[in-house]
Amino acid sequence: IFRKQGSPLQSIMNFSHKQSSEHLSEADAELEESARTAKKRVQRALAHRRVWYMRSSVHLVMFGFLCALCVLSSLLPSQQFPALVSLAPIVAEAGRRITLLRSTAFLAQELVLADGVGRLDQQELSDSLALTLRELRATDQAIRLGGDKHIGEGADDRNDAHNQIMYHGHCPWREAAAHR
């Protein structure tokens, strides 16, 4: 607001700076002092009305937090945590497993119907179904055991709840449904 070239306060400030201090009269000195106090009051009022996320103290704290995160990420690389390294490939392969399951269901349905409406004959359908089942087994084994498809450590090695559900004789939600 004070930096505009045409404002009266700016012209007063410019005038007062141009004149040397020995040539100023007492009225000019009072005018300059009142301009300075008015400028300080306006700046204080604007700083007080500033929203919290625009304050420099908040920016300083967030900058420190960001620097701490950078240092932490360089000191503790993700290779020390195999669960974090394998997370993205496991999620990608889980999505691929769902697609392969749907494809298997579709190909089995087309093979059973065999009405001649589809574009593939029975031999192509059975070959495609065999390929899809092989890929489904490989994907499931990679998710469970790891060591393949860029998955370093599978779910069997690090998830006890998964192992209790998948490999023990009871399934919690089936038992809960049977007791209703």
PDB file of C-alpha atoms in Angstrom:
ATOM      1  CA  ILE A   1       0.000   0.000   0.000  1.00  0.00           C
ATOM      2  CA  PHE A   2       2.954   2.340   0.689  1.00  0.00           C
ATOM      3  CA  ARG A   3       4.964   1.330  -2.336  1.00  0.00           C
ATOM      4  CA  LYS A   4       2.607   2.812  -4.879  1.00  0.00           C
ATOM      5  CA  GLN A   5       4.261   5.657  -6.633  1.00  0.00           C
ATOM      6  CA  GLY A   6       1.228   7.927  -6.540  1.00  0.00           C
ATOM      7  CA  SER A   7       0.220   7.650  -2.883  1.00  0.00           C
ATOM      8  CA  PRO A   8       0.487  10.841  -0.806  1.00  0.00           C
ATOM      9  CA  LEU A   9       2.269   9.019   1.994  1.00  0.00           C
ATOM     10  CA  GLN A  10       4.901   7.716  -0.420  1.00  0.00           C
ATOM     11  CA  SER A  11       5.486  11.172  -1.847  1.00  0.00           C
ATOM     12  CA  ILE A  12       5.902  12.501   1.690  1.00  0.00           C
ATOM     13  CA  MET A  13       8.384   9.721   2.480  1.00  0.00           C
ATOM     14  CA  ASN A  14      10.283  10.339  -0.762  1.00  0.00           C
ATOM     15  CA  PHE A  15      10.365  14.064  -0.116  1.00  0.00           C
ATOM     16  CA  SER A  16      11.638  13.570   3.395  1.00  0.00           C
ATOM     17  CA  HIS A  17      14.422  11.270   2.197  1.00  0.00           C
ATOM     18  CA  LYS A  18      15.493  13.649  -0.534  1.00  0.00           C
ATOM     19  CA  GLN A  19      15.999  16.554   1.820  1.00  0.00           C
ATOM     20  CA  SER A  20      18.950  16.422   4.108  1.00  0.00           C
ATOM     21  CA  SER A  21      18.223  16.293   7.821  1.00  0.00           C
ATOM     22  CA  GLU A  22      19.744  19.722   8.473  1.00  0.00           C
ATOM     23  CA  HIS A  23      17.329  21.487   6.122  1.00  0.00           C
ATOM     24  CA  LEU A  24      14.197  19.996   7.567  1.00  0.00           C
ATOM     25  CA  SER A  25      11.999  22.245   9.531  1.00  0.00           C
ATOM     26  CA  GLU A  26      10.290  21.151  12.665  1.00  0.00           C
ATOM     27  CA  ALA A  27       6.946  20.697  10.851  1.00  0.00           C
ATOM     28  CA  ASP A  28       8.570  18.424   8.256  1.00  0.00           C
ATOM     29  CA  ALA A  29      10.134  16.338  11.006  1.00  0.00           C
ATOM     30  CA  GLU A  30       6.744  15.948  12.728  1.00  0.00           C
ATOM     31  CA  LEU A  31       5.147  14.983   9.413  1.00  0.00           C
ATOM     32  CA  GLU A  32       7.846  12.415   8.769  1.00  0.00           C
ATOM     33  CA  GLU A  33       7.502  10.975  12.265  1.00  0.00           C
ATOM     34  CA  SER A  34       3.706  10.712  11.950  1.00  0.00           C
ATOM     35  CA  ALA A  35       4.136   8.990   8.556  1.00  0.00           C
ATOM     36  CA  ARG A  36       6.502   6.465  10.107  1.00  0.00           C
ATOM     37  CA  THR A  37       4.122   5.729  12.989  1.00  0.00           C
ATOM     38  CA  ALA A  38       1.178   5.399  10.601  1.00  0.00           C
ATOM     39  CA  LYS A  39       3.165   2.997   8.443  1.00  0.00           C
ATOM     40  CA  LYS A  40       4.117   0.895  11.499  1.00  0.00           C
ATOM     41  CA  ARG A  41       0.504   0.815  12.706  1.00  0.00           C
ATOM     42  CA  VAL A  42      -0.795  -0.291   9.327  1.00  0.00           C
ATOM     43  CA  GLN A  43       1.893  -2.979   9.040  1.00  0.00           C
ATOM     44  CA  ARG A  44       1.078  -4.243  12.550  1.00  0.00           C
ATOM     45  CA  ALA A  45      -2.653  -4.332  11.771  1.00  0.00           C
ATOM     46  CA  LEU A  46      -2.054  -6.204   8.501  1.00  0.00           C
ATOM     47  CA  ALA A  47       0.245  -8.689  10.220  1.00  0.00           C
ATOM     48  CA  HIS A  48      -2.348  -9.236  12.946  1.00  0.00           C
ATOM     49  CA  ARG A  49      -5.110  -9.902  10.380  1.00  0.00           C
ATOM     50  CA  ARG A  50      -2.975 -12.329   8.346  1.00  0.00           C
ATOM     51  CA  VAL A  51      -4.344 -15.885   8.344  1.00  0.00           C
ATOM     52  CA  TRP A  52      -2.345 -18.474  10.300  1.00  0.00           C
ATOM     53  CA  TYR A  53      -0.976 -20.362   7.283  1.00  0.00           C
ATOM     54  CA  MET A  54       0.546 -17.187   5.819  1.00  0.00           C
ATOM     55  CA  ARG A  55       2.612 -16.345   8.904  1.00  0.00           C
ATOM     56  CA  SER A  56       6.356 -16.732   8.738  1.00  0.00           C
ATOM     57  CA  SER A  57       6.481 -18.723  11.989  1.00  0.00           C
ATOM     58  CA  VAL A  58       4.276 -21.418  10.446  1.00  0.00           C
ATOM     59  CA  HIS A  59       6.456 -21.465   7.343  1.00  0.00           C
ATOM     60  CA  LEU A  60       9.562 -21.806   9.495  1.00  0.00           C
ATOM     61  CA  VAL A  61       8.116 -24.728  11.468  1.00  0.00           C
ATOM     62  CA  MET A  62       6.992 -26.503   8.288  1.00  0.00           C
ATOM     63  CA  PHE A  63      10.400 -25.956   6.684  1.00  0.00           C
ATOM     64  CA  GLY A  64      12.051 -27.529   9.733  1.00  0.00           C
ATOM     65  CA  PHE A  65       9.629 -30.456   9.574  1.00  0.00           C
ATOM     66  CA  LEU A  66      10.384 -30.948   5.877  1.00  0.00           C
ATOM     67  CA  CYS A  67      14.133 -30.883   6.514  1.00  0.00           C
ATOM     68  CA  ALA A  68      13.725 -33.432   9.316  1.00  0.00           C
ATOM     69  CA  LEU A  69      11.796 -35.724   6.964  1.00  0.00           C
ATOM     70  CA  CYS A  70      14.520 -35.394   4.334  1.00  0.00           C
ATOM     71  CA  VAL A  71      17.218 -36.285   6.837  1.00  0.00           C
ATOM     72  CA  LEU A  72      15.170 -39.191   8.175  1.00  0.00           C
ATOM     73  CA  SER A  73      14.549 -40.587   4.706  1.00  0.00           C
ATOM     74  CA  SER A  74      18.242 -40.443   3.906  1.00  0.00           C
ATOM     75  CA  LEU A  75      19.253 -42.081   7.197  1.00  0.00           C
ATOM     76  CA  LEU A  76      16.663 -44.854   7.034  1.00  0.00           C
ATOM     77  CA  PRO A  77      16.445 -46.023   3.423  1.00  0.00           C
ATOM     78  CA  SER A  78      13.512 -48.139   2.387  1.00  0.00           C
ATOM     79  CA  GLN A  79      15.761 -51.114   1.570  1.00  0.00           C
ATOM     80  CA  GLN A  80      15.940 -51.767   5.328  1.00  0.00           C
ATOM     81  CA  PHE A  81      12.200 -52.377   5.355  1.00  0.00           C
ATOM     82  CA  PRO A  82      11.332 -55.216   2.944  1.00  0.00           C
ATOM     83  CA  ALA A  83       7.632 -54.773   3.634  1.00  0.00           C
ATOM     84  CA  LEU A  84       7.759 -51.257   2.203  1.00  0.00           C
ATOM     85  CA  VAL A  85       9.849 -52.299  -0.777  1.00  0.00           C
ATOM     86  CA  SER A  86       7.471 -55.114  -1.724  1.00  0.00           C
ATOM     87  CA  LEU A  87       4.295 -53.149  -1.129  1.00  0.00           C
ATOM     88  CA  ALA A  88       3.875 -51.591  -4.592  1.00  0.00           C
ATOM     89  CA  PRO A  89       4.530 -54.813  -6.561  1.00  0.00           C
ATOM     90  CA  ILE A  90       2.188 -56.748  -4.248  1.00  0.00           C
ATOM     91  CA  VAL A  91      -0.605 -54.234  -4.844  1.00  0.00           C
ATOM     92  CA  ALA A  92       0.023 -54.339  -8.607  1.00  0.00           C
ATOM     93  CA  GLU A  93      -0.006 -58.132  -8.673  1.00  0.00           C
ATOM     94  CA  ALA A  94      -3.164 -58.230  -6.523  1.00  0.00           C
ATOM     95  CA  GLY A  95      -4.904 -56.096  -9.150  1.00  0.00           C
ATOM     96  CA  ARG A  96      -3.537 -58.375 -11.849  1.00  0.00           C
ATOM     97  CA  ARG A  97      -4.814 -61.412  -9.915  1.00  0.00           C
ATOM     98  CA  ILE A  98      -8.346 -59.954  -9.902  1.00  0.00           C
ATOM     99  CA  THR A  99      -8.125 -59.391 -13.668  1.00  0.00           C
ATOM    100  CA  LEU A 100      -6.895 -62.953 -14.198  1.00  0.00           C
ATOM    101  CA  LEU A 101      -9.753 -64.328 -12.078  1.00  0.00           C
ATOM    102  CA  ARG A 102     -12.304 -62.445 -14.168  1.00  0.00           C
ATOM    103  CA  SER A 103     -10.614 -63.575 -17.362  1.00  0.00           C
ATOM    104  CA  THR A 104     -10.646 -67.184 -16.154  1.00  0.00           C
ATOM    105  CA  ALA A 105     -14.358 -66.978 -15.383  1.00  0.00           C
ATOM    106  CA  PHE A 106     -15.106 -65.453 -18.787  1.00  0.00           C
ATOM    107  CA  LEU A 107     -13.034 -68.009 -20.719  1.00  0.00           C
ATOM    108  CA  ALA A 108     -14.565 -70.924 -18.780  1.00  0.00           C
ATOM    109  CA  GLN A 109     -18.039 -69.574 -19.486  1.00  0.00           C
ATOM    110  CA  GLU A 110     -17.284 -69.229 -23.207  1.00  0.00           C
ATOM    111  CA  LEU A 111     -15.805 -72.730 -23.285  1.00  0.00           C
ATOM    112  CA  VAL A 112     -18.863 -74.246 -21.576  1.00  0.00           C
ATOM    113  CA  LEU A 113     -21.346 -72.395 -23.774  1.00  0.00           C
ATOM    114  CA  ALA A 114     -19.508 -73.081 -27.060  1.00  0.00           C
ATOM    115  CA  ASP A 115     -22.397 -71.587 -28.998  1.00  0.00           C
ATOM    116  CA  GLY A 116     -20.225 -70.297 -31.833  1.00  0.00           C
ATOM    117  CA  VAL A 117     -21.091 -66.645 -31.113  1.00  0.00           C
ATOM    118  CA  GLY A 118     -17.622 -65.882 -29.696  1.00  0.00           C
ATOM    119  CA  ARG A 119     -14.651 -65.053 -31.886  1.00  0.00           C
ATOM    120  CA  LEU A 120     -12.510 -67.929 -30.620  1.00  0.00           C
ATOM    121  CA  ASP A 121     -12.944 -71.605 -31.370  1.00  0.00           C
ATOM    122  CA  GLN A 122     -12.773 -74.261 -28.625  1.00  0.00           C
ATOM    123  CA  GLN A 123      -9.053 -74.941 -29.078  1.00  0.00           C
ATOM    124  CA  GLU A 124      -8.144 -71.247 -28.746  1.00  0.00           C
ATOM    125  CA  LEU A 125     -10.442 -70.917 -25.725  1.00  0.00           C
ATOM    126  CA  SER A 126      -8.889 -73.886 -23.945  1.00  0.00           C
ATOM    127  CA  ASP A 127      -5.347 -72.646 -24.720  1.00  0.00           C
ATOM    128  CA  SER A 128      -6.218 -69.191 -23.433  1.00  0.00           C
ATOM    129  CA  LEU A 129      -7.813 -70.669 -20.313  1.00  0.00           C
ATOM    130  CA  ALA A 130      -4.713 -72.808 -19.627  1.00  0.00           C
ATOM    131  CA  LEU A 131      -2.426 -69.765 -20.058  1.00  0.00           C
ATOM    132  CA  THR A 132      -4.619 -67.638 -17.785  1.00  0.00           C
ATOM    133  CA  LEU A 133      -4.665 -70.343 -15.105  1.00  0.00           C
ATOM    134  CA  ARG A 134      -0.849 -70.672 -15.261  1.00  0.00           C
ATOM    135  CA  GLU A 135      -0.467 -66.912 -14.866  1.00  0.00           C
ATOM    136  CA  LEU A 136      -3.003 -66.902 -12.028  1.00  0.00           C
ATOM    137  CA  ARG A 137      -1.079 -69.608 -10.143  1.00  0.00           C
ATOM    138  CA  ALA A 138       2.245 -67.802 -10.690  1.00  0.00           C
ATOM    139  CA  THR A 139       0.788 -64.468  -9.534  1.00  0.00           C
ATOM    140  CA  ASP A 140      -0.813 -66.013  -6.457  1.00  0.00           C
ATOM    141  CA  GLN A 141       2.405 -67.816  -5.542  1.00  0.00           C
ATOM    142  CA  ALA A 142       4.402 -64.584  -5.972  1.00  0.00           C
ATOM    143  CA  ILE A 143       2.026 -62.704  -3.689  1.00  0.00           C
ATOM    144  CA  ARG A 144       2.065 -65.422  -1.029  1.00  0.00           C
ATOM    145  CA  LEU A 145       5.719 -66.498  -1.138  1.00  0.00           C
ATOM    146  CA  GLY A 146       7.580 -63.677  -2.908  1.00  0.00           C
ATOM    147  CA  GLY A 147      10.790 -64.062  -4.904  1.00  0.00           C
ATOM    148  CA  ASP A 148       9.091 -63.529  -8.273  1.00  0.00           C
ATOM    149  CA  LYS A 149       7.465 -60.678 -10.203  1.00  0.00           C
ATOM    150  CA  HIS A 150       9.597 -58.067  -8.342  1.00  0.00           C
ATOM    151  CA  ILE A 151       8.149 -59.109  -4.970  1.00  0.00           C
ATOM    152  CA  GLY A 152      10.989 -59.646  -2.519  1.00  0.00           C
ATOM    153  CA  GLU A 153       9.054 -60.909   0.498  1.00  0.00           C
ATOM    154  CA  GLY A 154       5.610 -62.465   0.256  1.00  0.00           C
ATOM    155  CA  ALA A 155       2.600 -62.175   2.552  1.00  0.00           C
ATOM    156  CA  ASP A 156       3.258 -65.584   4.156  1.00  0.00           C
ATOM    157  CA  ASP A 157       6.560 -64.389   5.595  1.00  0.00           C
ATOM    158  CA  ARG A 158       5.354 -61.267   7.352  1.00  0.00           C
ATOM    159  CA  ASN A 159       1.608 -61.414   7.981  1.00  0.00           C
ATOM    160  CA  ASP A 160       0.536 -63.750  10.790  1.00  0.00           C
ATOM    161  CA  ALA A 161      -3.134 -62.845  10.459  1.00  0.00           C
ATOM    162  CA  HIS A 162      -2.994 -63.819   6.777  1.00  0.00           C
ATOM    163  CA  ASN A 163      -1.425 -67.157   7.665  1.00  0.00           C
ATOM    164  CA  GLN A 164      -4.022 -67.928  10.352  1.00  0.00           C
ATOM    165  CA  ILE A 165      -6.856 -67.288   7.920  1.00  0.00           C
ATOM    166  CA  MET A 166      -5.312 -69.046   4.935  1.00  0.00           C
ATOM    167  CA  TYR A 167      -3.656 -72.102   6.455  1.00  0.00           C
ATOM    168  CA  HIS A 168      -5.377 -73.086   9.694  1.00  0.00           C
ATOM    169  CA  GLY A 169      -8.469 -75.253   9.900  1.00  0.00           C
ATOM    170  CA  HIS A 170     -10.938 -72.520  10.694  1.00  0.00           C
ATOM    171  CA  CYS A 171     -12.001 -69.311   9.024  1.00  0.00           C
ATOM    172  CA  PRO A 172     -13.221 -66.572  11.443  1.00  0.00           C
ATOM    173  CA  TRP A 173     -15.990 -65.097   9.307  1.00  0.00           C
ATOM    174  CA  ARG A 174     -17.327 -68.531   8.298  1.00  0.00           C
ATOM    175  CA  GLU A 175     -17.528 -69.619  11.931  1.00  0.00           C
ATOM    176  CA  ALA A 176     -19.257 -66.364  12.873  1.00  0.00           C
ATOM    177  CA  ALA A 177     -21.781 -66.906  10.073  1.00  0.00           C
ATOM    178  CA  ALA A 178     -22.454 -70.497  11.217  1.00  0.00           C
ATOM    179  CA  HIS A 179     -23.214 -69.403  14.810  1.00  0.00           C
ATOM    180  CA  ARG A 180     -25.864 -66.867  13.816  1.00  0.00           C
TER     181      ARG A 180
END
